[in-house]
Amino acid sequence: MTGTGNVVLGIETSCDETAAAVVAGGRQVRSSVVSSQVDLHARFGGVVPEIASRAHVELLVPVVAEALVESGVEGPDVDAVAATYGPGLVGSLLVGLAGAKAMALVWDVPFVAVNHLEGHLYSAFLEDPTLEPPLVALLVSGGHTMLVFMEDYGRYRVLGSTVDDAAGEAFDKVARYLGLGYPGGPAIDRLAITGDPAAVDFPRAMLDAGYDFSFSGLKTAVVTYVRAHPDVPTEDVAASFQQAVVDVLVAKTRRAARETGVPTVCLGGGVAANSALREHFLDACTTDGLAGFLPSRSMCTDNAAMVAAAGWWRLQADGPSPLDTGAEPNLRLPVV
Ligand code: KG4
Ligand code: ZN
């Protein structure tokens, strides 16, 4: 369907994943390729911005080529090219943006600048054609933790967000302290399966106070507890920490659904790949009679299919973005 903006090539390079995807109509994923740089950064215990930018330069063209081949769509048959312009690491963002603009120019199709956070919100839409706003979305990633009331496509209200660490950041810091390596979320998730989530009663900060979150005290509580109890099994600490995070996330999402009166809730962002969060979220939806939508794990963590999806909706709403759109490292979710 050339010329309708139907087939969007998405590009995502905001952090340490180089990703490209082809998505039709904002929902049908034709291909989604993610090249993780995790091995390059692991020995530093976190993402090194300069290494990330250089790796994006090397990986962008092969990743885009693979996404096109897998989708069966030829480059010139793409109807629009969407790329993340923020938030994220400025050097990394610039690589994806420059590549996307060049491709849009060569193929003479619209370029669309996408907000990475909006991308995470659209990941749930990719996998269920029945999902429609209004809804409440819990967006939990390495850089952000927020509860969003999505009134309609492109119309958001942020109900609450973290006052200190993001949920993923807490997973990464606690994992690092426990010697579980980087990235910490998946490591804690795996280890917690063998631990007792009730072994240590870690604090549930701000549980009854509005929609904001705080995770930095929990991280300190873990460190203090392990210092005082050096023989505690690491799997029990991991499971108990994880349970404390999940309890707060699920409780606030339920309350947001109840107080806004929406029947639909969804998850997005890397932490939404967490097994315990997924299980407790779905249990809560069943108990409360809510329709709960969970993107598959690969669509929770950074990917370009969500960027293509959000780009498609943005193109319908606002048309193409100017080619002089720059990288915006501190970009926020646009709110009404
Ligand atoms: O959305 P994402 O891929 O990148 C950002 O936009 O930040 O999220 C990455 C974060 C990291 O902090 C990582 O530890 C966390 O998501 N994460 C997880 C899991 N998988 C990734 N946290 C808990 N459990 C997981 N299974
Ligand atoms: Zn992300």
Coordinates of C-alpha atoms and ligand atoms in Angstrom, one line a residue:
M1 CA 0.0 0.0 0.0
T2 CA 2.6 2.5 -1.1
G3 CA 1.9 6.1 -0.4
T4 CA -0.7 5.7 2.4
G5 CA 1.8 5.7 5.2
N6 CA 0.7 2.1 5.9
V7 CA 4.0 0.3 6.1
V8 CA 6.4 2.0 8.5
L9 CA 10.1 1.3 9.0
G10 CA 10.9 2.0 12.7
I11 CA 14.4 2.7 14.0
E12 CA 15.3 2.7 17.7
T13 CA 18.8 3.7 19.0
S14 CA 18.1 5.6 22.2
C15 CA 20.2 3.4 24.5
D16 CA 22.1 0.2 24.0
E17 CA 19.9 -1.7 21.5
T18 CA 20.1 -1.1 17.8
A19 CA 16.7 -2.0 16.5
A20 CA 14.7 -1.8 13.2
A21 CA 11.2 -3.1 12.4
V22 CA 8.6 -3.1 9.7
V23 CA 5.0 -2.6 11.0
A24 CA 1.9 -2.3 8.9
G25 CA -1.1 -0.2 10.0
G26 CA 0.4 0.6 13.3
R27 CA -0.3 -3.0 14.5
Q28 CA 1.0 -5.8 12.3
V29 CA 4.6 -6.6 13.0
R30 CA 6.2 -7.8 9.7
S31 CA 9.7 -8.0 11.2
S32 CA 11.4 -6.8 14.4
V33 CA 15.2 -7.1 14.7
V34 CA 17.0 -6.1 17.9
S35 CA 20.8 -6.2 18.2
S36 CA 21.7 -5.9 21.8
Q37 CA 25.0 -4.4 22.8
V38 CA 24.8 -5.9 26.3
D39 CA 28.1 -7.8 25.9
L40 CA 29.9 -4.6 25.0
H41 CA 28.7 -2.8 28.2
A42 CA 28.5 -5.7 30.7
R43 CA 32.1 -5.5 31.9
F44 CA 31.5 -1.8 32.8
G45 CA 28.4 -2.6 34.8
G46 CA 26.3 -0.3 32.7
V47 CA 25.9 1.5 29.4
V48 CA 28.9 3.5 28.3
P49 CA 27.5 6.3 26.0
E50 CA 30.5 6.6 23.6
I51 CA 30.6 2.8 23.1
A52 CA 26.9 2.7 22.5
S53 CA 27.0 5.4 19.8
R54 CA 29.9 3.8 18.0
A55 CA 28.2 0.4 18.0
H56 CA 25.0 2.0 16.6
V57 CA 27.0 3.4 13.7
E58 CA 28.3 -0.1 12.9
L59 CA 25.0 -1.9 13.5
L60 CA 22.4 0.4 12.1
V61 CA 22.7 -0.5 8.4
P62 CA 22.9 -4.3 8.8
V63 CA 20.0 -4.3 11.3
V64 CA 17.8 -2.2 9.0
A65 CA 18.7 -4.5 6.1
E66 CA 17.8 -7.6 8.1
A67 CA 14.4 -6.1 9.1
L68 CA 13.6 -5.3 5.5
V69 CA 14.6 -8.7 4.2
E70 CA 12.6 -10.5 7.0
S71 CA 9.5 -8.4 6.3
G72 CA 9.6 -9.0 2.5
V73 CA 9.3 -5.2 2.0
E74 CA 11.8 -3.5 -0.4
G75 CA 13.2 -0.2 1.0
P76 CA 11.5 2.0 -1.7
D77 CA 8.1 0.3 -0.8
V78 CA 8.3 1.6 2.7
D79 CA 5.6 4.3 3.2
A80 CA 7.3 6.2 6.1
V81 CA 10.4 6.0 8.3
A82 CA 10.1 6.6 12.0
A83 CA 12.9 7.0 14.5
T84 CA 13.2 7.7 18.2
Y85 CA 14.3 11.3 18.9
G86 CA 14.3 11.2 22.7
P87 CA 14.6 10.6 25.5
G88 CA 17.9 8.8 25.6
L89 CA 21.6 9.2 25.0
V90 CA 22.2 12.0 22.7
G91 CA 25.0 10.4 20.6
S92 CA 22.9 7.2 20.2
L93 CA 19.8 9.0 19.3
L94 CA 21.6 11.0 16.6
V95 CA 22.8 7.9 14.8
G96 CA 19.2 6.5 14.4
L97 CA 17.8 9.9 13.5
A98 CA 20.4 10.6 10.9
G99 CA 19.9 7.2 9.3
A100 CA 16.1 7.5 9.3
K101 CA 16.2 10.9 7.7
A102 CA 18.6 9.8 5.0
M103 CA 16.4 6.8 4.2
A104 CA 13.3 8.9 4.1
L105 CA 15.0 11.4 1.8
V106 CA 16.3 8.7 -0.6
W107 CA 13.0 6.9 -0.8
D108 CA 11.0 10.2 -0.9
V109 CA 8.7 9.2 2.0
P110 CA 7.8 11.0 5.3
F111 CA 10.1 11.0 8.3
V112 CA 8.4 10.7 11.7
A113 CA 10.2 11.6 15.0
V114 CA 8.9 9.3 17.8
N115 CA 9.0 9.8 21.6
H116 CA 10.5 6.6 23.0
L117 CA 8.0 6.7 26.0
E118 CA 5.1 6.9 23.5
G119 CA 6.7 3.9 21.8
H120 CA 6.6 1.9 25.0
L121 CA 2.9 2.8 25.4
Y122 CA 2.1 1.5 21.9
S123 CA 3.9 -1.9 22.4
A124 CA 0.7 -3.4 23.9
F125 CA -1.3 -2.3 20.8
L126 CA 1.0 -4.4 18.6
E127 CA -0.2 -7.7 19.9
D128 CA -3.9 -7.2 20.4
P129 CA -6.1 -5.7 17.8
T130 CA -8.9 -5.3 20.3
L131 CA -6.9 -2.9 22.6
E132 CA -8.3 0.6 22.5
P133 CA -8.1 3.7 24.7
P134 CA -9.2 4.9 27.2
L135 CA -6.8 2.9 29.4
V136 CA -4.3 3.1 32.2
A137 CA -0.8 2.1 31.3
L138 CA 2.0 1.3 33.7
L139 CA 5.3 2.2 32.0
V140 CA 8.3 0.7 33.8
S141 CA 11.7 0.9 32.2
G142 CA 15.3 1.5 33.1
G143 CA 14.9 5.2 32.8
H144 CA 11.2 5.8 33.7
T145 CA 8.4 4.6 35.9
M146 CA 5.0 6.2 35.4
L147 CA 1.3 5.6 35.5
V148 CA -0.3 7.1 32.4
F149 CA -4.0 7.7 31.8
M150 CA -4.3 7.4 28.0
E151 CA -7.6 9.1 27.2
D152 CA -7.3 8.6 23.4
Y153 CA -4.6 8.0 20.8
G154 CA -1.9 10.6 21.5
R155 CA -3.7 12.1 24.5
Y156 CA -2.0 11.3 27.8
R157 CA -2.2 12.4 31.4
V158 CA 0.7 11.3 33.7
L159 CA -1.0 10.3 37.0
G160 CA 2.3 9.7 38.8
S161 CA 5.9 8.9 38.3
T162 CA 9.0 8.0 40.3
V163 CA 10.4 10.7 42.6
D164 CA 13.9 9.0 42.5
D165 CA 15.0 5.8 40.9
A166 CA 13.1 4.1 38.0
A167 CA 12.0 0.6 38.7
G168 CA 14.5 -0.9 36.2
E169 CA 17.2 1.2 37.7
A170 CA 16.4 -0.3 41.2
F171 CA 16.6 -3.8 39.7
D172 CA 19.9 -3.0 38.1
K173 CA 21.4 -1.4 41.2
V174 CA 20.3 -4.2 43.5
A175 CA 21.6 -6.8 41.1
R176 CA 24.9 -5.1 41.0
Y177 CA 25.1 -5.0 44.8
L178 CA 24.2 -8.7 44.9
G179 CA 26.9 -9.5 42.3
L180 CA 24.4 -10.7 39.7
G181 CA 25.8 -8.7 36.8
Y182 CA 24.3 -6.4 34.2
P183 CA 21.5 -6.0 33.2
G184 CA 20.1 -6.7 36.6
G185 CA 16.4 -7.1 35.9
P186 CA 16.6 -10.4 34.0
A187 CA 19.2 -11.7 36.5
I188 CA 17.0 -11.0 39.5
D189 CA 13.9 -12.4 37.7
R190 CA 15.8 -15.7 37.1
L191 CA 17.2 -16.0 40.6
A192 CA 14.0 -15.0 42.3
I193 CA 12.2 -18.1 41.0
T194 CA 14.2 -20.2 43.5
G195 CA 13.8 -17.7 46.4
D196 CA 11.1 -17.0 49.0
P197 CA 9.4 -13.7 48.3
A198 CA 8.2 -13.5 51.9
A199 CA 11.7 -14.1 53.4
V200 CA 12.4 -10.5 54.0
D201 CA 9.7 -7.8 54.6
F202 CA 11.2 -5.0 52.6
P203 CA 9.5 -1.6 52.6
R204 CA 6.7 -0.8 50.1
A205 CA 7.4 3.0 49.8
M206 CA 4.5 5.4 49.2
L207 CA 2.1 2.5 48.9
D208 CA -1.0 4.5 50.0
A209 CA 0.3 7.9 48.9
G210 CA -1.0 9.0 45.5
Y211 CA 0.4 7.6 42.2
D212 CA 4.1 8.6 42.6
F213 CA 6.7 5.9 43.2
S214 CA 10.0 5.8 45.2
F215 CA 12.5 3.0 44.9
S216 CA 15.7 4.4 46.3
G217 CA 14.9 3.6 49.9
L218 CA 14.1 0.0 48.9
K219 CA 17.6 -0.3 47.4
T220 CA 19.1 1.1 50.6
A221 CA 17.0 -1.3 52.6
V222 CA 18.4 -4.3 50.7
V223 CA 22.0 -3.1 51.2
T224 CA 21.4 -2.6 55.0
Y225 CA 19.7 -5.9 55.3
V226 CA 22.4 -7.9 53.5
R227 CA 25.1 -6.2 55.6
A228 CA 23.3 -7.1 58.8
H229 CA 22.6 -10.7 57.6
P230 CA 25.5 -11.8 55.5
D231 CA 24.4 -15.4 55.4
V232 CA 20.9 -14.7 53.9
P233 CA 20.4 -16.7 50.7
T234 CA 20.8 -14.3 47.7
E235 CA 17.8 -15.9 46.0
D236 CA 15.6 -14.9 49.0
V237 CA 16.8 -11.3 48.9
A238 CA 16.2 -11.2 45.1
A239 CA 12.7 -12.6 45.5
S240 CA 11.8 -10.4 48.4
F241 CA 13.1 -7.3 46.7
Q242 CA 11.2 -8.1 43.5
Q243 CA 8.0 -8.7 45.5
A244 CA 8.3 -5.3 47.1
V245 CA 8.6 -3.6 43.7
V246 CA 5.8 -5.6 42.2
D247 CA 3.4 -5.0 45.1
V248 CA 3.7 -1.3 44.8
L249 CA 3.5 -1.3 41.0
V250 CA 0.4 -3.5 40.9
A251 CA -1.4 -1.7 43.8
K252 CA -1.0 1.7 42.2
T253 CA -2.1 0.4 38.8
R254 CA -5.3 -1.1 40.3
R255 CA -6.1 2.1 42.1
A256 CA -5.5 4.2 39.0
A257 CA -8.0 1.9 37.1
R258 CA -10.5 2.2 39.9
E259 CA -10.3 5.9 40.3
T260 CA -10.3 6.8 36.6
G261 CA -13.0 4.2 36.0
V262 CA -11.4 2.7 32.9
P263 CA -11.9 -1.0 32.3
T264 CA -8.5 -1.6 30.5
V265 CA -4.9 -1.6 31.8
C266 CA -1.7 -2.4 30.1
L267 CA 2.0 -2.7 30.8
G268 CA 5.0 -1.4 28.9
G269 CA 8.8 -1.0 29.3
G270 CA 11.6 -3.4 30.1
V271 CA 10.4 -4.2 33.6
A272 CA 7.1 -5.4 32.2
A273 CA 9.1 -8.4 31.1
N274 CA 9.4 -9.4 34.7
S275 CA 7.7 -12.8 35.5
A276 CA 6.4 -11.8 38.9
L277 CA 5.0 -8.5 37.7
R278 CA 3.3 -10.2 34.8
E279 CA 1.8 -12.9 37.0
H280 CA 0.5 -10.5 39.7
F281 CA -0.7 -8.0 37.2
L282 CA -2.9 -10.6 35.5
D283 CA -4.1 -12.0 38.8
A284 CA -5.1 -8.4 39.9
C285 CA -6.9 -7.9 36.5
T286 CA -8.9 -11.1 37.1
T287 CA -9.8 -10.1 40.6
D288 CA -10.9 -6.6 39.7
G289 CA -12.6 -7.5 36.4
L290 CA -10.2 -5.5 34.3
A291 CA -9.0 -6.3 30.8
G292 CA -5.3 -6.6 31.2
F293 CA -2.9 -6.4 28.2
L294 CA 0.7 -7.6 28.3
P295 CA 3.1 -7.2 25.4
S296 CA 5.2 -10.2 24.9
R297 CA 8.6 -10.0 26.6
S298 CA 10.5 -9.0 23.5
M299 CA 8.1 -6.1 22.9
C300 CA 8.5 -4.9 26.5
T301 CA 12.2 -4.2 26.3
D302 CA 13.5 -1.7 23.7
N303 CA 12.6 -2.6 20.2
A304 CA 11.7 -0.7 17.0
A305 CA 8.3 -2.3 16.3
M306 CA 6.9 0.0 19.1
V307 CA 8.6 3.0 17.4
A308 CA 7.0 2.1 14.1
A309 CA 3.6 1.7 15.7
A310 CA 3.8 5.0 17.6
G311 CA 5.2 6.6 14.4
W312 CA 2.2 5.4 12.4
W313 CA -0.2 6.9 14.9
R314 CA 1.8 10.2 15.0
L315 CA 1.8 10.4 11.2
Q316 CA -2.0 10.1 11.1
A317 CA -2.4 12.7 13.8
D318 CA 0.3 15.3 13.0
G319 CA 1.7 14.4 9.6
P320 CA 5.5 14.1 8.9
S321 CA 8.1 15.6 11.2
P322 CA 10.5 18.3 9.9
L323 CA 13.8 17.0 8.7
D324 CA 15.6 19.4 11.1
T325 CA 14.1 17.6 14.2
G326 CA 17.0 17.2 16.6
A327 CA 17.8 14.6 19.3
E328 CA 16.1 15.5 22.6
P329 CA 17.8 13.5 25.4
N330 CA 15.4 14.8 28.1
L331 CA 12.2 14.5 26.1
R332 CA 9.0 14.0 28.2
L333 CA 5.7 12.4 27.3
P334 CA 3.5 15.0 25.7
V335 CA 0.5 15.6 28.0
V336 CA -2.9 17.2 27.4
Ligands
KG4_1 O1 12.6 -0.5 28.3 P1 14.0 -0.9 28.5 O2 14.5 -2.0 27.6 O3 15.0 0.3 28.3 C1 14.7 1.6 28.8 O4 14.0 2.4 28.0 O5 15.2 1.9 29.9 O6 14.2 -1.3 30.0 C2 15.4 -1.7 30.5 C3 15.2 -2.0 32.0 C4 16.5 -2.4 32.7 O7 16.6 -1.7 33.9 C5 16.4 -3.9 32.9 O8 17.1 -4.4 34.0 C6 14.9 -4.0 33.1 O9 14.3 -3.1 32.1 N1 14.4 -5.4 32.8 C7 13.8 -6.2 33.7 C8 13.6 -7.4 33.1 N2 14.0 -7.4 31.8 C9 14.5 -6.1 31.6 N3 13.5 -5.9 35.0 C10 12.9 -6.9 35.7 N4 12.7 -8.2 35.2 C11 13.0 -8.5 33.9 N5 12.7 -9.7 33.4
ZN2 ZN 12.8 1.9 26.7

